[in-house]
Amino acid sequence: MKFIIQRDQLIASVQNVMKAISPRTVIPILTGIKVEAKSHGVTLTGSDSDVSIESYIPAEENEKVNVEQIEEGSIVLQAKYFPDIVRKLPEKTVEIESDSDLKVTIRSGKAEFTLNGQDAEEYPQLPKIQTDDSFELPIDLLKSLIKQTVFAVSTMETRPILTGVNINLKENVLKFIATDSHRLASREIPVTNTNIEFNNIVVPGKSLNELNKILVDAEETVEISVTNNQILFKTKHLNFLSRLLDGNYPETSRLIPEQSKTLIQVKTKELLSTIDRASLLAKEERNNVVRLTTQGTGLIEITSNSPEIGNVTEDITVQSIEGEELKISFSSKYMIEALKAIEYDEVSIAFTGAMRPFIIRPVNDDSILQLILPVRTY
Amino acid sequence: MKFIIQRDQLIASVQNVMKAISPRTVIPILTGIKVEAKSHGVTLTGSDSDVSIESYIPAEENEKVNVEQIEEGSIVLQAKYFPDIVRKLPEKTVEIESDSDLKVTIRSGKAEFTLNGQDAEEYPQLPKIQTDDSFELPIDLLKSLIKQTVFAVSTMETRPILTGVNINLKENVLKFIATDSHRLASREIPVTNTNIEFNNIVVPGKSLNELNKILVDAEETVEISVTNNQILFKTKHLNFLSRLLDGNYPETSRLIPEQSKTLIQVKTKELLSTIDRASLLAKEERNNVVRLTTQGTGLIEITSNSPEIGNVTEDITVQSIEGEELKISFSSKYMIEALKAIEYDEVSIAFTGAMRPFIIRPVNDDSILQLILPVRTY
């Protein structure tokens, strides 16, 4: 194998596939990056067997030459050293050559590295996903769906299924749901260009977080295909493959109250920064709990009290309050994360009493829903 | 105590004194920030008993009012909460008021915090240093002296005296020396505006690192005074007091070879990036060792070899080589830190054989000296 490649392109590709590589994998060869040169371009692969990422650099694109003097072949390079080497090479191009002893020479300017490679034949074959049954989404929309839900997955391994995001595509509506059983986040969007459906697949939250980091905001679209145990996200230069979680995702729709007793409309940013301040005295030891009290005259009061440290109180003028008076306590962390995910200037919060879950939604947009369970404080 | 203060000024002062506060101090009150209001301004103090920092905010300065409605008094506030609170307050001004029960109320806009304070009488009195015997330095020059030496102090507690920087002022020459016994960094400068002298005081490296962070590059000067066991750095708004290390600093001048057998002149940046690349394969397990070999014809070769991983080799065209041929191995980490400290475009390196310490200096400037002991590799 031999080729000369633009260093910038190689750096970007290496960074992408590194997202899938864990130094603590049980399969030693997966600590490496697979490099495969074909006449049409170079493909890098990284995998921790849960997530696999392939990044493709075409030899030519938009009349620009990325890779030249290609002799086909493949090799696996140690991910512990290769990325730093590429990043610190002195020139704009890099020559990479492997010999029959699996020695790999990396040349750039006067610098010459020789690394011990591993046989690419020993690298596990990625499952091929049939991509006929796929649908497309704009990248920025997929990133929104992820950001608005994935933070609510559970981090506890006691119920592994809750560490994933539940995804459904039914009657041309795509819906993401995440819950850790103390709060729930969901977002749905219409999908018009497909007639495929799938039900209750669960993608690990960790995979979606990595995917969100790799996808660059762009006009581009991503093609999504699902099989029994895998999901593939495919863009022009990237294949992102994740296993699905086994098990049944709980039915969450019955958690969502259908009517409300107190309804508040408030500026998102004002509520967010007030709760952020109140949470300063409600650190871990107090479970981040703050209290919200309606004040009747278009005011709500946010308070927090830690006997040893002190207390804080702040009023907010809201857009409107309807219904019963209310005193309710909740985790400031959950509230802050929900408000940040909503991305609208104004939210409506629907309460059904101090002991029942409440719902936060953008005003005039039902496609986003954030639900939080209150905390008993007496 | 009561006053209304500009939040920006308060934030900056709090950040400064926080540098001295350790959450793991044995004296509980030192986990707090002392706040003292006088009619002329507000002083904050933080201390871990090794380092104490006072930051002063004058009530008025340059026709700008920083503090108003002052009622004199003092209180100690918990450093775990106070800085975050101040940073997140909603308005540009903050009102701080303490009552006779040591309750402190912090108001800004509609936010109101009440914190439990501690009695300022219980805060240890900082030693007063007589500042008649002092000398002045421009801040940027003091920062250079620190940056060019402090990285070479020892991090091992086996010889505590080496964890400090040795400072001498003699015959109008101020000299900083640091060594961890594997390398040495020194810098001297003339000081004209004083006739005081002191010998062999040792300031903890940690103190100097903190001081370097706090001092802002400016035209301002810093006034330095030394007593038996303390050193005070004083600027217009800051008192930075550090204890000195006890013990005798070793005589280092005999370590420095007086003649050389091989003399190389080379571009600093080129040598630095080449050694940085070579060090990629010489990570911790190999003690960061790289090898330098003269190639006779105006070339030196930098190499590194790790049998399990691979090897790297790179030639550098030097400005000149004089004297004997040479093969020498040394820690790339020490070399990189020394070259970064030098801040000149071109350096001269003087070797006296593969087993003797070598010296790196800027070309045509003897005031900076970096010495490194080579490593035996056979």
Coordinates of N, CA, C and O in Angstrom, one line a residue, chain A residues 137-153 165 167 176-178 183-187 205 207-218 334 336-343 368-370:
Chain A
L137 N -32.6 12.8 6.2 CA -32.9 13.9 7.0 C -31.8 15.0 6.8 O -30.6 14.6 6.6
P138 N -32.1 16.2 6.9 CA -31.0 17.3 6.9 C -30.2 17.1 8.2 O -30.7 16.8 9.2
I139 N -28.9 17.3 8.0 CA -28.0 17.1 9.2 C -28.4 17.9 10.4 O -28.4 17.5 11.5
D140 N -28.7 19.2 10.1 CA -29.0 20.1 11.3 C -30.2 19.7 12.0 O -30.3 19.8 13.2
L141 N -31.2 19.1 11.3 CA -32.4 18.6 11.9 C -32.1 17.4 12.8 O -32.6 17.3 13.9
L142 N -31.3 16.4 12.3 CA -30.9 15.3 13.1 C -30.2 15.7 14.3 O -30.4 15.2 15.4
K143 N -29.3 16.7 14.2 CA -28.5 17.2 15.3 C -29.5 17.8 16.4 O -29.3 17.6 17.6
S144 N -30.5 18.5 16.0 CA -31.5 19.0 16.9 C -32.2 17.9 17.6 O -32.4 18.0 18.9
L145 N -32.7 16.9 16.9 CA -33.4 15.8 17.5 C -32.5 15.2 18.6 O -33.0 14.8 19.7
I146 N -31.2 15.0 18.3 CA -30.3 14.4 19.3 C -30.2 15.3 20.5 O -30.4 14.9 21.6
K147 N -29.8 16.6 20.2 CA -29.5 17.5 21.3 C -30.7 17.7 22.2 O -30.6 17.9 23.4
Q148 N -32.0 17.6 21.7 CA -33.1 17.9 22.5 C -33.6 16.7 23.3 O -34.5 16.9 24.1
T149 N -33.0 15.6 23.1 CA -33.5 14.4 23.8 C -32.3 13.6 24.6 O -32.6 13.2 25.7
V150 N -31.2 13.5 24.0 CA -30.2 12.6 24.5 C -29.7 12.9 25.9 O -29.4 12.0 26.6
F151 N -29.7 14.2 26.3 CA -29.3 14.5 27.7 C -30.1 13.8 28.7 O -29.7 13.7 29.9
A152 N -31.4 13.4 28.4 CA -32.3 12.8 29.4 C -32.1 11.3 29.5 O -32.8 10.7 30.3
V153 N -31.2 10.7 28.8 CA -31.1 9.2 29.0 C -30.5 9.0 30.4 O -29.8 9.8 31.0
V165 N -31.8 6.1 23.4 CA -32.9 7.0 23.0 C -33.8 6.1 22.1 O -33.4 5.4 21.2
I167 N -36.4 5.4 19.3 CA -36.7 6.1 18.1 C -37.8 5.3 17.4 O -37.8 4.1 17.2
F176 N -38.2 10.9 18.7 CA -37.1 10.5 19.6 C -37.7 10.7 21.0 O -38.2 11.8 21.4
I177 N -37.4 9.7 21.9 CA -37.8 9.8 23.3 C -36.7 9.4 24.2 O -36.1 8.3 23.9
A178 N -36.4 10.1 25.2 CA -35.4 9.7 26.2 C -35.9 9.9 27.6 O -36.5 10.9 27.8
R183 N -37.2 12.2 34.5 CA -37.6 13.2 33.5 C -37.6 12.6 32.2 O -37.1 11.5 32.0
L184 N -38.3 13.3 31.2 CA -38.4 12.7 29.9 C -38.3 13.8 28.9 O -38.7 15.0 29.1
A185 N -37.6 13.5 27.8 CA -37.5 14.5 26.7 C -38.0 13.9 25.4 O -37.6 12.7 25.1
S186 N -38.8 14.6 24.7 CA -39.2 14.0 23.4 C -39.3 15.0 22.3 O -39.6 16.2 22.6
R187 N -39.1 14.6 21.1 CA -39.2 15.5 19.9 C -39.7 14.7 18.7 O -39.2 13.6 18.5
G205 N -27.4 6.2 24.0 CA -27.1 7.6 24.1 C -25.7 8.0 23.7 O -25.4 9.0 23.1
S207 N -23.7 6.6 21.6 CA -23.5 6.6 20.1 C -24.0 7.9 19.5 O -23.4 8.5 18.7
L208 N -25.2 8.3 20.0 CA -25.8 9.6 19.4 C -25.0 10.8 19.8 O -24.8 11.7 19.0
N209 N -24.4 10.8 21.0 CA -23.5 11.9 21.4 C -22.3 12.0 20.5 O -21.9 13.1 20.1
E210 N -21.7 10.8 20.2 CA -20.6 10.8 19.3 C -21.0 11.2 17.9 O -20.3 12.0 17.2
L211 N -22.1 10.7 17.4 CA -22.6 11.1 16.1 C -22.8 12.6 16.0 O -22.4 13.3 15.0
N212 N -23.4 13.2 17.0 CA -23.6 14.6 17.1 C -22.3 15.4 17.0 O -22.3 16.5 16.3
K213 N -21.3 14.9 17.6 CA -20.0 15.6 17.5 C -19.4 15.5 16.1 O -18.7 16.5 15.7
I214 N -19.6 14.4 15.4 CA -18.9 14.2 14.1 C -19.6 14.9 13.0 O -19.0 15.5 12.1
L215 N -21.0 15.0 13.1 CA -21.7 15.6 12.0 C -21.5 17.1 12.0 O -21.6 17.7 13.0
V216 N -21.0 17.6 10.8 CA -20.8 19.0 10.8 C -22.0 19.7 10.2 O -22.7 19.2 9.3
D217 N -22.4 20.8 10.9 CA -23.6 21.5 10.4 C -23.4 21.9 9.0 O -22.5 22.6 8.6
A218 N -24.3 21.4 8.1 CA -24.1 21.8 6.7 C -25.4 21.5 6.0 O -26.4 21.1 6.6
Y334 N -32.3 19.2 36.2 CA -33.2 18.8 35.1 C -33.9 20.0 34.4 O -34.1 20.0 33.2
I336 N -32.8 23.1 34.1 CA -31.8 23.8 33.3 C -31.6 23.1 32.0 O -31.6 23.7 30.9
E337 N -31.4 21.8 32.1 CA -31.2 21.0 30.9 C -32.4 21.0 29.9 O -32.2 21.1 28.7
A338 N -33.6 20.9 30.5 CA -34.8 21.0 29.7 C -34.9 22.3 29.0 O -35.2 22.4 27.8
L339 N -34.7 23.4 29.7 CA -34.9 24.7 29.2 C -33.8 25.0 28.1 O -34.1 25.6 27.0
K340 N -32.6 24.5 28.3 CA -31.6 24.7 27.3 C -31.9 23.9 26.0 O -31.6 24.4 24.9
A341 N -32.6 22.8 26.2 CA -32.8 22.0 25.0 C -33.9 22.6 24.1 O -34.1 22.3 22.9
I342 N -34.8 23.4 24.7 CA -36.0 23.9 24.0 C -35.7 24.9 22.9 O -36.3 24.8 21.9
E343 N -34.7 25.7 23.1 CA -34.2 26.6 22.0 C -35.3 27.5 21.5 O -35.3 28.0 20.3
I368 N -42.0 19.5 20.6 CA -41.0 19.3 21.7 C -41.7 19.2 23.0 O -42.6 20.0 23.3
L369 N -41.3 18.2 23.8 CA -41.9 18.1 25.1 C -40.9 17.7 26.1 O -40.0 16.8 25.9
Q370 N -40.8 18.4 27.2 CA -39.9 18.1 28.3 C -40.7 17.9 29.5 O -41.6 18.7 29.9

